[in-house]
Short mmCIF file of C-alpha atoms in Angstrom, two decimals:
data_model
loop_
_atom_site.label_atom_id
_atom_site.label_comp_id
_atom_site.label_asym_id
_atom_site.label_seq_id
_atom_site.Cartn_x
_atom_site.Cartn_y
_atom_site.Cartn_z
CA UNK A 1 0.04 0.11 0.22
CA UNK A 2 1.50 3.53 -0.60
CA UNK A 3 3.13 4.84 2.64
CA UNK A 4 0.94 8.43 2.20
CA UNK A 5 -2.94 6.28 1.57
CA UNK A 6 -1.69 4.37 4.53
CA UNK A 7 -0.39 7.64 6.96
CA UNK A 8 -4.18 8.94 5.16
CA UNK A 9 -5.78 5.76 7.08
CA UNK A 10 -4.70 5.96 10.10
CA UNK A 11 -4.48 9.14 10.75
CA UNK A 12 -8.41 9.42 9.85
CA UNK A 13 -9.67 6.48 12.15
CA UNK A 14 -11.41 8.64 14.91
CA UNK A 15 -10.15 6.11 17.91
CA UNK A 16 -7.48 7.33 19.69
CA UNK A 17 -4.86 4.46 18.57
CA UNK A 18 -0.74 3.49 18.59
CA UNK A 19 0.91 0.76 17.23
CA UNK A 20 3.70 -0.88 19.16
CA UNK A 21 5.78 -3.53 20.09
CA UNK A 22 7.31 -4.22 23.65
CA UNK A 23 10.41 -3.01 22.44
CA UNK A 24 8.85 0.64 20.91
CA UNK A 25 6.55 3.17 20.49
CA UNK A 26 6.02 1.23 16.55
CA UNK A 27 3.47 4.99 15.44
CA UNK A 28 0.37 6.86 16.31
CA UNK A 29 -2.61 8.73 14.64
CA UNK A 30 -3.33 12.30 14.79
CA UNK A 31 -6.48 11.54 17.40
CA UNK A 32 -4.17 10.16 20.19
CA UNK A 33 -2.16 13.00 19.73
CA UNK A 34 -4.59 15.57 19.82
CA UNK A 35 -6.42 13.38 22.84
CA UNK A 36 -2.85 13.76 24.80
CA UNK A 37 -2.20 17.37 23.00
CA UNK A 38 1.44 16.14 22.21
CA UNK A 39 2.71 17.61 18.87
CA UNK A 40 4.11 14.35 16.37
CA UNK A 41 4.33 10.57 16.50
CA UNK A 42 8.47 11.86 18.04
CA UNK A 43 7.17 13.94 21.15
CA UNK A 44 4.82 11.30 21.95
CA UNK A 45 7.67 8.39 21.32
CA UNK A 46 9.40 10.47 24.36
CA UNK A 47 6.64 10.98 26.81
CA UNK A 48 7.04 8.83 29.37
CA UNK A 49 3.17 8.09 30.54
CA UNK A 50 2.29 6.86 27.63
CA UNK A 51 5.61 4.66 27.47
CA UNK A 52 4.17 3.59 30.52
CA UNK A 53 1.36 2.43 29.98
CA UNK A 54 1.88 0.73 26.52
CA UNK A 55 5.03 -1.46 28.63
CA UNK A 56 1.88 -2.00 30.73
CA UNK A 57 -1.32 -2.82 28.12
CA UNK A 58 1.62 -5.39 26.87
CA UNK A 59 2.40 -7.00 29.31
CA UNK A 60 -0.10 -7.91 31.05
CA UNK A 61 -1.93 -9.22 27.71
CA UNK A 62 -5.60 -8.80 28.62
CA UNK A 63 -7.58 -7.39 25.24
CA UNK A 64 -10.12 -5.11 27.00
CA UNK A 65 -8.42 -2.93 29.78
CA UNK A 66 -9.71 -0.27 31.84
CA UNK A 67 -5.98 2.89 32.63
CA UNK A 68 -5.75 5.95 32.55
CA UNK A 69 -2.76 8.82 31.53
CA UNK A 70 -2.28 12.33 31.46
CA UNK A 71 -2.55 14.71 29.56
CA UNK A 72 0.45 16.95 28.68
CA UNK A 73 -1.72 19.59 30.50
CA UNK A 74 -1.92 18.03 33.75
CA UNK A 75 -5.54 16.38 33.33
CA UNK A 76 -6.37 12.35 33.67
CA UNK A 77 -7.71 11.11 30.62
CA UNK A 78 -9.97 7.54 31.94
CA UNK A 79 -9.66 5.16 29.33
CA UNK A 80 -11.27 2.34 28.25
CA UNK A 81 -8.22 -0.42 26.06
CA UNK A 82 -8.23 -2.58 23.55
CA UNK A 83 -5.17 -4.42 22.62
CA UNK A 84 -5.42 -6.59 19.57
CA UNK A 85 -2.38 -8.41 17.88
CA UNK A 86 -1.52 -7.67 14.07
CA UNK A 87 2.05 -9.94 13.63
CA UNK A 88 2.27 -11.89 16.08
CA UNK A 89 5.56 -13.30 15.05
CA UNK A 90 6.70 -9.75 15.74
CA UNK A 91 5.07 -9.50 18.66
CA UNK A 92 3.70 -5.85 16.57
CA UNK A 93 0.06 -4.78 18.62
CA UNK A 94 -2.53 -2.53 17.96
CA UNK A 95 -3.96 -0.75 21.26
CA UNK A 96 -7.02 1.22 20.62
CA UNK A 97 -7.71 4.37 23.21
CA UNK A 98 -11.86 5.38 24.43
CA UNK A 99 -12.27 7.80 26.35
CA UNK A 100 -14.10 6.93 29.30
CA UNK A 101 -16.85 10.28 30.48
CA UNK A 102 -18.60 9.87 33.59
CA UNK A 103 -15.84 9.22 36.86
CA UNK A 104 -17.26 7.38 38.42
CA UNK A 105 -18.50 5.05 36.09
CA UNK A 106 -14.97 4.32 35.24
CA UNK A 107 -14.23 3.76 38.70
CA UNK A 108 -16.93 0.86 38.80
CA UNK A 109 -15.39 -0.59 35.56
CA UNK A 110 -12.05 -0.60 36.90
CA UNK A 111 -12.82 -2.37 39.76
CA UNK A 112 -15.24 -5.49 38.39
CA UNK A 113 -11.70 -5.14 36.17
CA UNK A 114 -9.09 -4.96 38.90
CA UNK A 115 -11.95 -8.34 41.04
CA UNK A 116 -12.44 -10.41 38.02
CA UNK A 117 -8.67 -10.45 36.68
CA UNK A 118 -7.67 -11.10 40.39
CA UNK A 119 -10.26 -13.94 40.92
CA UNK A 120 -8.92 -15.40 37.28
CA UNK A 121 -5.39 -14.60 38.18
CA UNK A 122 -5.71 -16.09 41.44
CA UNK A 123 -8.23 -19.15 40.85
CA UNK A 124 -6.86 -22.56 41.50
CA UNK A 125 -8.52 -23.73 38.70
CA UNK A 126 -6.04 -23.70 35.83
CA UNK A 127 -8.20 -21.57 32.85
CA UNK A 128 -7.49 -20.53 29.71
CA UNK A 129 -9.51 -18.24 27.63
CA UNK A 130 -9.26 -18.48 23.76
CA UNK A 131 -10.96 -16.93 20.40
CA UNK A 132 -12.95 -18.24 18.36
CA UNK A 133 -10.06 -20.63 15.92
CA UNK A 134 -8.36 -21.72 19.08
CA UNK A 135 -5.65 -19.47 19.56
CA UNK A 136 -4.85 -18.74 22.70
CA UNK A 137 -5.79 -14.67 24.58
CA UNK A 138 -4.50 -15.59 27.94
CA UNK A 139 -3.85 -17.61 31.05
CA UNK A 140 -4.43 -17.95 34.96
CA UNK A 141 -1.11 -18.53 36.98
CA UNK A 142 -3.11 -21.52 37.62
CA UNK A 143 -2.43 -22.53 33.63
CA UNK A 144 0.92 -21.65 34.70
CA UNK A 145 1.53 -24.46 37.17
CA UNK A 146 -1.00 -27.30 35.69
CA UNK A 147 0.95 -27.51 32.39
CA UNK A 148 4.60 -26.11 32.74
CA UNK A 149 4.25 -22.89 29.82
CA UNK A 150 3.77 -19.37 31.42
CA UNK A 151 1.22 -16.71 30.13
CA UNK A 152 4.15 -15.48 27.81
CA UNK A 153 4.39 -18.56 25.62
CA UNK A 154 1.06 -19.73 25.93
CA UNK A 155 -0.72 -16.07 24.24
CA UNK A 156 -1.00 -16.40 20.64
CA UNK A 157 -0.54 -20.18 19.96
CA UNK A 158 -3.05 -23.01 19.10
CA UNK A 159 -4.00 -24.68 22.44
CA UNK A 160 -3.79 -27.80 20.34
CA UNK A 161 -0.62 -27.10 19.57
CA UNK A 162 -0.13 -27.11 23.18
CA UNK A 163 -1.88 -29.72 25.37
CA UNK A 164 -3.13 -32.07 23.18
CA UNK A 165 -1.93 -35.59 22.78
CA UNK A 166 -1.43 -36.44 18.88
CA UNK A 167 -3.85 -38.52 19.58
CA UNK A 168 -6.82 -37.17 21.32
CA UNK A 169 -6.55 -34.72 18.30
CA UNK A 170 -9.52 -35.22 16.33
CA UNK A 171 -11.31 -35.44 19.65
CA UNK A 172 -10.37 -32.09 20.64
CA UNK A 173 -11.73 -30.29 17.17
CA UNK A 174 -14.81 -31.69 18.47
CA UNK A 175 -15.04 -30.72 21.56
CA UNK A 176 -13.99 -26.92 20.61
CA UNK A 177 -16.24 -26.86 17.50
CA UNK A 178 -19.48 -28.05 19.96
CA UNK A 179 -18.57 -25.08 22.43
CA UNK A 180 -18.95 -22.48 19.82
CA UNK A 181 -21.63 -24.16 18.71
CA UNK A 182 -22.87 -22.68 22.00
CA UNK A 183 -22.88 -25.49 24.24
CA UNK A 184 -20.98 -25.95 27.22
CA UNK A 185 -18.58 -29.03 27.67
CA UNK A 186 -17.42 -31.23 29.94
CA UNK A 187 -15.54 -34.15 30.24
CA UNK A 188 -12.59 -35.95 31.73
CA UNK A 189 -9.72 -36.39 28.34
CA UNK A 190 -5.71 -36.98 29.05
CA UNK A 191 -3.47 -33.94 28.33
CA UNK A 192 0.54 -33.61 28.47
CA UNK A 193 2.19 -30.58 30.32
CA UNK A 194 4.99 -29.16 28.42
CA UNK A 195 7.43 -31.92 29.90
CA UNK A 196 5.43 -34.08 27.83
CA UNK A 197 3.95 -35.71 31.23
CA UNK A 198 0.46 -37.26 30.56
CA UNK A 199 -1.71 -36.03 33.66
CA UNK A 200 -5.70 -37.25 33.56
CA UNK A 201 -8.04 -33.43 34.08
CA UNK A 202 -11.58 -32.37 33.93
CA UNK A 203 -12.28 -30.25 31.76
CA UNK A 204 -15.00 -27.38 31.48
CA UNK A 205 -15.39 -25.55 28.27
CA UNK A 206 -17.79 -22.40 28.31
CA UNK A 207 -18.72 -20.04 25.30
CA UNK A 208 -18.58 -16.14 25.67
CA UNK A 209 -21.38 -14.78 24.57
CA UNK A 210 -21.92 -11.35 23.34
CA UNK A 211 -24.83 -10.20 21.59
CA UNK A 212 -26.52 -13.45 20.76
CA UNK A 213 -22.96 -14.57 18.93
CA UNK A 214 -20.10 -17.12 20.41
CA UNK A 215 -17.56 -14.29 20.15
CA UNK A 216 -14.73 -17.44 22.53
CA UNK A 217 -14.89 -19.42 24.76
CA UNK A 218 -13.43 -19.58 28.34
CA UNK A 219 -12.18 -23.12 29.33
CA UNK A 220 -11.30 -24.61 32.98
CA UNK A 221 -9.21 -27.14 34.27
CA UNK A 222 -8.65 -29.30 37.08
CA UNK A 223 -6.01 -32.31 37.99
CA UNK A 224 -7.27 -35.85 38.22
CA UNK A 225 -4.37 -37.18 38.13
CA UNK A 226 -3.77 -38.86 41.49
CA UNK A 227 -8.22 -38.93 41.67
CA UNK A 228 -7.73 -41.50 38.39
CA UNK A 229 -4.75 -43.23 40.98
CA UNK A 230 -6.74 -43.67 43.82
CA UNK A 231 -9.89 -44.21 41.01
CA UNK A 232 -7.24 -46.81 39.76
CA UNK A 233 -6.13 -48.19 42.74
CA UNK A 234 -10.13 -49.03 44.16
CA UNK A 235 -11.58 -50.86 41.15
CA UNK A 236 -8.31 -52.72 41.45
CA UNK A 237 -8.87 -52.97 44.96
CA UNK A 238 -12.03 -54.34 44.52
CA UNK A 239 -11.79 -56.14 41.23
CA UNK A 240 -9.12 -58.22 43.82
CA UNK A 241 -11.78 -58.59 46.63
CA UNK A 242 -14.52 -59.35 44.60
CA UNK A 243 -11.87 -62.47 43.19
CA UNK A 244 -11.21 -63.14 46.67
CA UNK A 245 -14.46 -63.39 47.45
CA UNK A 246 -15.66 -65.90 44.46
CA UNK A 247 -12.90 -68.18 44.80
CA UNK A 248 -12.64 -68.95 48.31
CA UNK A 249 -12.38 -71.94 49.13
CA UNK A 250 -15.10 -71.48 52.27
CA UNK A 251 -18.83 -70.37 51.77
CA UNK A 252 -19.07 -67.22 52.38
CA UNK A 253 -22.42 -64.78 51.71
CA UNK A 254 -22.22 -61.19 52.56
CA UNK A 255 -25.37 -60.02 55.17
CA UNK A 256 -26.94 -56.56 55.80
CA UNK A 257 -27.77 -55.70 59.35
CA UNK A 258 -31.20 -57.35 58.89
CA UNK A 259 -29.50 -60.78 58.24
CA UNK A 260 -31.22 -60.30 54.08
CA UNK A 261 -28.25 -61.63 51.53
CA UNK A 262 -26.97 -59.48 49.62
CA UNK A 263 -24.80 -61.58 47.41
CA UNK A 264 -22.99 -65.45 48.40
CA UNK A 265 -20.42 -66.94 46.48
CA UNK A 266 -19.88 -70.11 44.49
CA UNK A 267 -19.16 -72.14 46.91
CA UNK A 268 -21.84 -71.40 49.76
CA UNK A 269 -23.98 -71.96 46.53
CA UNK A 270 -22.55 -75.59 45.86
CA UNK A 271 -22.51 -76.04 49.82
CA UNK A 272 -25.98 -75.31 50.56
CA UNK A 273 -27.70 -76.25 46.48
CA UNK A 274 -29.18 -71.89 46.10
CA UNK A 275 -28.63 -69.91 42.90
CA UNK A 276 -27.06 -66.66 43.20
CA UNK A 277 -30.04 -65.38 42.10
CA UNK A 278 -32.30 -67.53 45.35
CA UNK A 279 -30.53 -66.11 47.92
CA UNK A 280 -30.21 -62.66 47.13
CA UNK A 281 -32.10 -60.59 48.79
CA UNK A 282 -33.38 -63.81 50.67
CA UNK A 283 -33.68 -63.72 54.97
CA UNK A 284 -30.42 -66.54 55.84
CA UNK A 285 -32.11 -68.23 58.56
CA UNK A 286 -35.10 -68.58 55.75
CA UNK A 287 -32.39 -70.39 53.83
CA UNK A 288 -29.62 -72.08 56.38
CA UNK A 289 -30.55 -72.31 59.26
CA UNK A 290 -33.18 -74.50 61.35
CA UNK A 291 -35.87 -73.92 63.54
CA UNK A 292 -33.76 -75.82 66.04
CA UNK A 293 -30.82 -74.01 65.63
CA UNK A 294 -32.88 -70.23 65.29
CA UNK A 295 -31.62 -69.17 69.01
CA UNK A 296 -28.81 -69.79 68.58
CA UNK A 297 -27.90 -67.70 65.21
CA UNK A 298 -29.40 -65.03 66.94
CA UNK A 299 -27.47 -65.63 69.93
CA UNK A 300 -24.53 -65.25 66.84
CA UNK A 301 -26.16 -61.74 65.13
CA UNK A 302 -25.53 -60.04 68.52
CA UNK A 303 -21.83 -60.88 69.46
CA UNK A 304 -21.23 -60.06 65.63
CA UNK A 305 -23.46 -56.88 65.73
CA UNK A 306 -21.77 -55.47 69.00
CA UNK A 307 -18.33 -55.31 66.94
CA UNK A 308 -17.24 -59.51 67.88
CA UNK A 309 -16.32 -62.48 65.56
CA UNK A 310 -18.31 -65.26 66.30
CA UNK A 311 -17.13 -68.86 65.17
CA UNK A 312 -18.77 -72.62 66.72
CA UNK A 313 -19.83 -75.21 65.68
CA UNK A 314 -22.71 -76.47 64.28
CA UNK A 315 -25.54 -77.46 62.39
CA UNK A 316 -26.97 -75.71 58.63
CA UNK A 317 -29.09 -77.79 56.73
CA UNK A 318 -29.58 -78.36 52.51
CA UNK A 319 -32.09 -76.78 50.47
CA UNK A 320 -32.56 -79.64 50.17
CA UNK A 321 -33.67 -79.77 54.54
CA UNK A 322 -30.05 -82.16 54.82
CA UNK A 323 -29.28 -80.99 57.92
CA UNK A 324 -25.13 -80.53 57.52
CA UNK A 325 -22.23 -79.96 60.39
CA UNK A 326 -20.58 -76.72 59.58
CA UNK A 327 -18.47 -73.98 61.24
CA UNK A 328 -19.66 -71.46 61.08
CA UNK A 329 -17.60 -67.56 61.06
CA UNK A 330 -19.42 -63.83 61.45
CA UNK A 331 -17.58 -60.98 60.96
CA UNK A 332 -18.50 -57.52 61.38
CA UNK A 333 -18.39 -55.32 58.66
CA UNK A 334 -17.63 -51.48 59.58
CA UNK A 335 -18.09 -48.62 57.34
CA UNK A 336 -17.24 -45.33 59.55
CA UNK A 337 -17.01 -47.65 62.70
CA UNK A 338 -20.56 -49.01 62.79
CA UNK A 339 -21.43 -52.04 61.96
CA UNK A 340 -23.36 -52.29 58.67
CA UNK A 341 -23.23 -55.60 58.07
CA UNK A 342 -21.65 -59.30 57.91
CA UNK A 343 -19.93 -62.02 56.55
CA UNK A 344 -20.72 -65.30 57.49
CA UNK A 345 -18.58 -67.62 56.45
CA UNK A 346 -18.61 -71.71 56.69
CA UNK A 347 -16.66 -74.09 56.38
CA UNK A 348 -17.85 -77.95 56.14
CA UNK A 349 -16.61 -80.42 58.68
CA UNK A 350 -18.82 -83.09 57.09
CA UNK A 351 -16.39 -85.37 57.17
CA UNK A 352 -13.64 -83.92 59.58
CA UNK A 353 -16.92 -85.00 62.28
CA UNK A 354 -17.67 -88.13 60.97
CA UNK A 355 -14.09 -88.75 61.22
CA UNK A 356 -14.23 -86.61 65.13
CA UNK A 357 -17.03 -88.84 65.74
CA UNK A 358 -14.89 -92.18 65.09
CA UNK A 359 -12.46 -91.85 67.02
CA UNK A 360 -14.72 -90.68 70.44
CA UNK A 361 -16.07 -94.68 69.46
CA UNK A 362 -12.87 -95.98 69.70
CA UNK A 363 -12.33 -93.55 72.32
CA UNK A 364 -15.06 -94.12 74.19
CA UNK A 365 -15.66 -97.41 73.79
CA UNK A 366 -14.92 -101.47 74.80
CA UNK A 367 -13.03 -102.50 70.63
CA UNK A 368 -14.53 -106.10 72.01
CA UNK A 369 -18.04 -105.80 74.01
CA UNK A 370 -19.75 -102.56 71.86
CA UNK A 371 -19.97 -100.96 75.55
CA UNK A 372 -18.81 -97.93 76.99
CA UNK A 373 -15.13 -98.41 78.52
CA UNK A 374 -13.77 -96.76 81.11
CA UNK A 375 -13.03 -93.43 80.30
CA UNK A 376 -16.22 -92.10 79.08
CA UNK A 377 -17.42 -93.95 82.49
CA UNK A 378 -15.76 -92.09 84.17
CA UNK A 379 -16.03 -88.32 82.29
CA UNK A 380 -19.93 -89.08 82.62
CA UNK A 381 -19.69 -89.56 86.18
CA UNK A 382 -17.60 -86.20 87.08
CA UNK A 383 -20.08 -84.49 84.62
CA UNK A 384 -22.93 -85.20 87.08
CA UNK A 385 -19.96 -83.96 90.01
CA UNK A 386 -19.79 -80.86 88.52
CA UNK A 387 -23.39 -79.25 88.54
CA UNK A 388 -22.38 -76.30 85.73
CA UNK A 389 -22.19 -79.25 83.55
CA UNK A 390 -25.49 -81.10 84.46
CA UNK A 391 -27.97 -80.29 82.45
CA UNK A 392 -30.46 -78.52 85.03
CA UNK A 393 -27.24 -76.54 86.36
CA UNK A 394 -27.74 -78.67 89.63
CA UNK A 395 -26.28 -81.53 91.19
CA UNK A 396 -29.10 -84.55 90.28
CA UNK A 397 -27.83 -87.99 92.25
CA UNK A 398 -27.59 -91.16 90.56
CA UNK A 399 -26.60 -94.48 92.07
CA UNK A 400 -23.42 -97.62 89.93
CA UNK A 401 -23.86 -100.41 89.98
CA UNK A 402 -20.78 -102.54 89.86
CA UNK A 403 -20.63 -106.72 88.72
CA UNK A 404 -18.46 -108.90 88.40
CA UNK A 405 -18.18 -112.32 87.10
CA UNK A 406 -17.16 -114.72 89.95
CA UNK A 407 -14.26 -116.37 88.18
CA UNK A 408 -14.75 -116.35 84.23
CA UNK A 409 -11.01 -117.30 84.21
CA UNK A 410 -12.16 -120.61 84.45
CA UNK A 411 -13.70 -120.01 81.35
CA UNK A 412 -11.31 -119.12 79.25
CA UNK A 413 -9.02 -121.95 80.75
CA UNK A 414 -11.73 -124.54 80.28
CA UNK A 415 -13.03 -123.53 76.61
CA UNK A 416 -10.82 -121.50 75.18
CA UNK A 417 -10.10 -117.32 74.47
CA UNK A 418 -12.98 -117.88 72.11
CA UNK A 419 -15.23 -118.87 73.66
CA UNK A 420 -14.76 -116.03 76.69
CA UNK A 421 -14.31 -113.95 74.12
CA UNK A 422 -18.49 -114.70 73.41
CA UNK A 423 -19.01 -115.15 76.50
CA UNK A 424 -18.49 -111.69 77.79
CA UNK A 425 -20.30 -110.62 74.32
CA UNK A 426 -23.44 -112.33 75.67
CA UNK A 427 -23.49 -110.92 79.04
CA UNK A 428 -22.74 -107.01 77.92
CA UNK A 429 -26.05 -107.41 75.14
CA UNK A 430 -27.90 -109.17 78.39
CA UNK A 431 -26.94 -106.29 80.63
CA UNK A 432 -28.14 -103.66 77.39
CA UNK A 433 -31.57 -105.56 77.24
CA UNK A 434 -32.13 -105.67 81.31
CA UNK A 435 -31.90 -101.55 82.08
CA UNK A 436 -35.48 -101.22 83.42
CA UNK A 437 -34.80 -97.21 82.60
CA UNK A 438 -32.09 -95.08 81.23
CA UNK A 439 -28.31 -95.72 81.90
CA UNK A 440 -25.42 -96.20 80.27
CA UNK A 441 -23.95 -100.13 80.48
CA UNK A 442 -19.66 -100.03 80.14
CA UNK A 443 -17.06 -103.08 80.58
CA UNK A 444 -14.45 -101.46 83.01
CA UNK A 445 -12.27 -104.31 82.91
CA UNK A 446 -11.45 -108.64 82.14
CA UNK A 447 -14.84 -109.62 83.71
CA UNK A 448 -16.14 -106.67 85.16
CA UNK A 449 -19.25 -103.78 83.93
CA UNK A 450 -19.73 -100.55 85.36
CA UNK A 451 -23.88 -99.15 84.84
CA UNK A 452 -24.83 -95.63 85.63
CA UNK A 453 -28.75 -94.46 86.13
CA UNK A 454 -29.58 -90.94 86.53
CA UNK A 455 -32.80 -90.09 89.26
CA UNK A 456 -33.20 -93.60 91.18
CA UNK A 457 -35.26 -93.89 94.13
CA UNK A 458 -34.68 -97.05 96.46
CA UNK A 459 -37.08 -98.88 94.50
CA UNK A 460 -36.89 -98.62 91.93
CA UNK A 461 -33.27 -99.72 91.86
CA UNK A 462 -34.07 -102.67 93.93
CA UNK A 463 -36.27 -103.66 90.50
CA UNK A 464 -33.89 -102.52 88.48
CA UNK A 465 -30.99 -104.57 90.39
CA UNK A 466 -33.49 -108.05 90.24
CA UNK A 467 -33.56 -107.72 86.85
CA UNK A 468 -29.74 -107.68 85.94
CA UNK A 469 -29.74 -110.40 88.70
CA UNK A 470 -32.30 -112.73 86.97
CA UNK A 471 -30.86 -111.88 83.07
CA UNK A 472 -28.13 -113.00 83.73
CA UNK A 473 -28.69 -116.76 86.18
CA UNK A 474 -30.40 -117.62 82.56
CA UNK A 475 -27.89 -120.67 80.95
CA UNK A 476 -25.59 -119.23 78.45
CA UNK A 477 -25.84 -120.69 74.52
CA UNK A 478 -21.82 -120.06 73.81
CA UNK A 479 -20.20 -122.06 71.15
CA UNK A 480 -21.99 -125.60 71.58
CA UNK A 481 -21.94 -124.45 75.39
CA UNK A 482 -24.09 -124.54 78.04
CA UNK A 483 -22.79 -122.31 80.52
CA UNK A 484 -24.01 -120.75 83.94
CA UNK A 485 -22.25 -117.80 85.68
CA UNK A 486 -22.40 -116.46 88.92
CA UNK A 487 -22.58 -112.51 88.94
CA UNK A 488 -21.33 -110.11 92.47
CA UNK A 489 -23.20 -107.10 92.70
CA UNK A 490 -22.49 -104.09 94.47
CA UNK A 491 -24.33 -100.39 94.56
CA UNK A 492 -22.89 -97.32 95.70
CA UNK A 493 -25.05 -94.29 95.64
CA UNK A 494 -24.39 -90.14 94.92
CA UNK A 495 -23.95 -88.28 96.91
CA UNK A 496 -24.39 -91.06 100.04
CA UNK A 497 -21.23 -93.01 99.38
CA UNK A 498 -18.95 -90.58 98.09
CA UNK A 499 -18.64 -87.02 96.42
CA UNK A 500 -15.78 -88.24 94.23
CA UNK A 501 -15.19 -90.66 91.16
CA UNK A 502 -13.27 -92.87 93.32
CA UNK A 503 -15.19 -92.20 96.15
CA UNK A 504 -18.04 -93.98 94.24
CA UNK A 505 -16.70 -96.38 92.15
CA UNK A 506 -14.95 -97.58 95.35
CA UNK A 507 -18.00 -97.54 97.30
CA UNK A 508 -19.63 -100.15 94.49
CA UNK A 509 -16.04 -102.47 94.60
CA UNK A 510 -16.38 -102.67 98.04
CA UNK A 511 -20.27 -104.08 98.13
CA UNK A 512 -19.76 -106.20 95.49
CA UNK A 513 -16.56 -108.02 97.11
CA UNK A 514 -18.85 -108.30 100.46
CA UNK A 515 -21.46 -109.55 98.08
CA UNK A 516 -18.91 -112.28 96.79
CA UNK A 517 -17.31 -113.13 99.93
CA UNK A 518 -20.51 -113.84 101.50
CA UNK A 519 -21.57 -116.23 98.23
CA UNK A 520 -18.08 -117.84 99.73
CA UNK A 521 -19.04 -118.19 103.08
CA UNK A 522 -22.24 -119.50 102.90
CA UNK A 523 -21.44 -122.12 99.74
CA UNK A 524 -18.24 -123.52 101.35
CA UNK A 525 -17.28 -122.75 104.72
CA UNK A 526 -14.05 -124.76 104.22
CA UNK A 527 -13.77 -121.24 101.84
CA UNK A 528 -12.54 -123.57 98.71
CA UNK A 529 -12.38 -121.21 95.99
CA UNK A 530 -15.94 -123.05 94.25
CA UNK A 531 -18.20 -120.20 93.64
CA UNK A 532 -18.35 -119.91 89.62
CA UNK A 533 -20.81 -122.69 89.33
CA UNK A 534 -19.72 -124.28 85.64
CA UNK A 535 -22.06 -126.58 83.88
CA UNK A 536 -21.28 -128.19 80.85
CA UNK A 537 -24.61 -129.47 79.31
CA UNK A 538 -23.49 -131.31 76.32
CA UNK A 539 -26.28 -129.76 73.47
CA UNK A 540 -28.69 -132.06 72.23
#
């Protein structure tokens, strides 16, 4: 363009304008000279207030500002300043001034502008202002802190080239166009810093609308990298716990405080026969607790809700109604220090209980006759001597009947041990069948038996002894031999005859030997040892 023509056009712009770079004031029009009452461009370039004002405007870099400047004769001029880049590469700007005649209006505008500037600069969120082409008009301090670019480095550059990874350029352009279409956009995306570090940010972009037209937009960024990492860790933890729950070897149900089932794992389905859909939202008692164990289950719940772990061997039922031996463990679930539910875990102990029961049988049973042995009988007596272990919590009377087969050794010597063993088995069966009242029959030695019966009156004891004697007095047919035996009996009563197992057994044993001694004297005054009367009668 012809320089003369350019100068004419430039001088005829009504608003006062300056063309300047950060280094120098390049040009100004006649309106600016008239405004400041300065004669020419050289005088304007040398005028300190103007040089200071231009420097301040360029440093702030804000598109619209409000400033004041004294003219050459000392009058303070109130100005609205607009900043427009002409050559971004060489950093040349056009600065336009408009007079604000109303001082109060100027003060208000200046206050609001300064207030907004402070809010913008000191916002904890990173903020960038963009024009309609996506170029950066301004950034705040938090933007510099987050992305690493200074304000000077950012202004005039395209936002996408500055912080958007290459893989996300298409998505970023789509978001930008949506904002230009006056849509508020809010997304979580990945962006990159000046040193190429990837960060996760929450983005909210707003269109700047003036007279119903979009004049740019501003974008707010919040760093959610740590939150995303925490979210990832929580998700991984949830995955871990879910897999631990589902792959646990122990059948487990998650219950709320009302014992409603929230979830069950595969092992629970396997043990109790319910599918997950059948179990969820059902009450745990309806699923697996037998009626006779509901009181126990209620006790379990009260213990767990008091923030304690409960463990006990019990019984639960399968979907088909069959009873299962289980070890139940209840653990409270605490949220915010409050019990909000609990885990109900079960261990199938059927095989274990069967093995324990078999072991108990071995420990408590006479291997020859199948009767209880000495250990079992002594344990039972001790339980009755301890009020805390009795069914009613107080002492109860009982009787011990001690039985000895007279001269049983002769059976073994005459007919052999097999016949002797068979005779002992036959005696055991008769003793069990002879019990009129509930009790325990045991073999405590070679040919010695001990019977425990609870709460008998003297008449009942006499009736029971008569029944036992009658049973043993009848002939035994053992291995083709008809054998008659004589048994001696002794009785001890609790608490009359002692307060310990040894005292009671000793009392019954002493009475038994008194009976044996009396019989010997009656049958053989010369004390010939022939008390056992064994008749050999050939079988017909």
